[in-house]
Amino acid sequence: AGGFGIDIITKPGGSDWRGRSMFGFRDESLNARNAFAPSLGAEQYRRFAFAADGPLVKGKTSIAVNVDGNNNYDSQTIVAAIPGGTDLRGQVRRPFESVNGGVRVDQAIGTRQTLSVDFSSQASTRSNLGVGDFDLPSRAYDREGRDTQLRTTLTGLVAPKVAHELKLQYLDSREQTSS
């Protein structure tokens, strides 16, 4: 997968404090029952986010903090034929949780250089994957993942028309799947 990005660099500590927050909620109350399910499946979705940024030292240092996540679940319908000619109809709850957060500090070094240190972390957990339709709960598995990143960037001008950017990054990514 390819891609590109554009970084816009402004002078650290040059803006006022600002922030934003968000919360979202939804449940199964407006859903229709799956025709193969014995009852309406439970579902809930909760999401939150908070971010703030501003100067630590006016005109020199700024900080940005953000955290967001969700805690939700849905129900997967099971319709299976088991030995003996019996049908199994039911539902299984599939939870999903994730939290993402980060902190970035930008420091002006002289009038032409900016040093940025950015730390971010993401964690997620999913349960009862692989269950539903014709697959019984005994086939369920869980998946947990975590990504942690630390990046430092030095940007600036060497001469009036010559810019530089030096990046150093550490990335740790882990995933575990268990039955």
PDB file of C-alpha atoms in Angstrom, residues 28 31-43 75-79 89-91 132-133:
ATOM      1  CA  GLU A  28     -29.934  -1.913  18.916  1.00  0.00           C
ATOM      2  CA  ASN A  31     -32.363  -2.218  14.427  1.00  0.00           C
ATOM      3  CA  ALA A  32     -34.491  -4.916  12.838  1.00  0.00           C
ATOM      4  CA  ARG A  33     -34.244  -8.519  14.026  1.00  0.00           C
ATOM      5  CA  ASN A  34     -32.207 -10.834  11.816  1.00  0.00           C
ATOM      6  CA  ALA A  35     -34.718 -13.229  10.207  1.00  0.00           C
ATOM      7  CA  PHE A  36     -32.627 -16.238  11.304  1.00  0.00           C
ATOM      8  CA  ALA A  37     -32.202 -15.043  14.911  1.00  0.00           C
ATOM      9  CA  PRO A  38     -34.582 -16.077  17.693  1.00  0.00           C
ATOM     10  CA  SER A  39     -34.566 -12.501  19.063  1.00  0.00           C
ATOM     11  CA  LEU A  40     -33.155  -9.045  18.384  1.00  0.00           C
ATOM     12  CA  GLY A  41     -29.394  -9.146  18.881  1.00  0.00           C
ATOM     13  CA  ALA A  42     -27.805  -6.929  21.489  1.00  0.00           C
ATOM     14  CA  GLU A  43     -25.634  -4.145  20.088  1.00  0.00           C
ATOM     15  CA  SER A  75     -24.370  -9.983  18.197  1.00  0.00           C
ATOM     16  CA  GLN A  76     -23.682 -12.508  15.502  1.00  0.00           C
ATOM     17  CA  THR A  77     -26.466 -14.966  14.604  1.00  0.00           C
ATOM     18  CA  ILE A  78     -25.681 -18.698  14.538  1.00  0.00           C
ATOM     19  CA  VAL A  79     -27.769 -21.085  12.432  1.00  0.00           C
ATOM     20  CA  ARG A  89     -30.065 -21.241  16.543  1.00  0.00           C
ATOM     21  CA  GLY A  90     -28.602 -18.596  18.772  1.00  0.00           C
ATOM     22  CA  GLN A  91     -26.473 -15.521  19.078  1.00  0.00           C
ATOM     23  CA  GLY A 132     -21.660 -16.869  13.396  1.00  0.00           C
ATOM     24  CA  ASP A 133     -23.663 -18.094  10.477  1.00  0.00           C
TER      25      ASP A 133
END
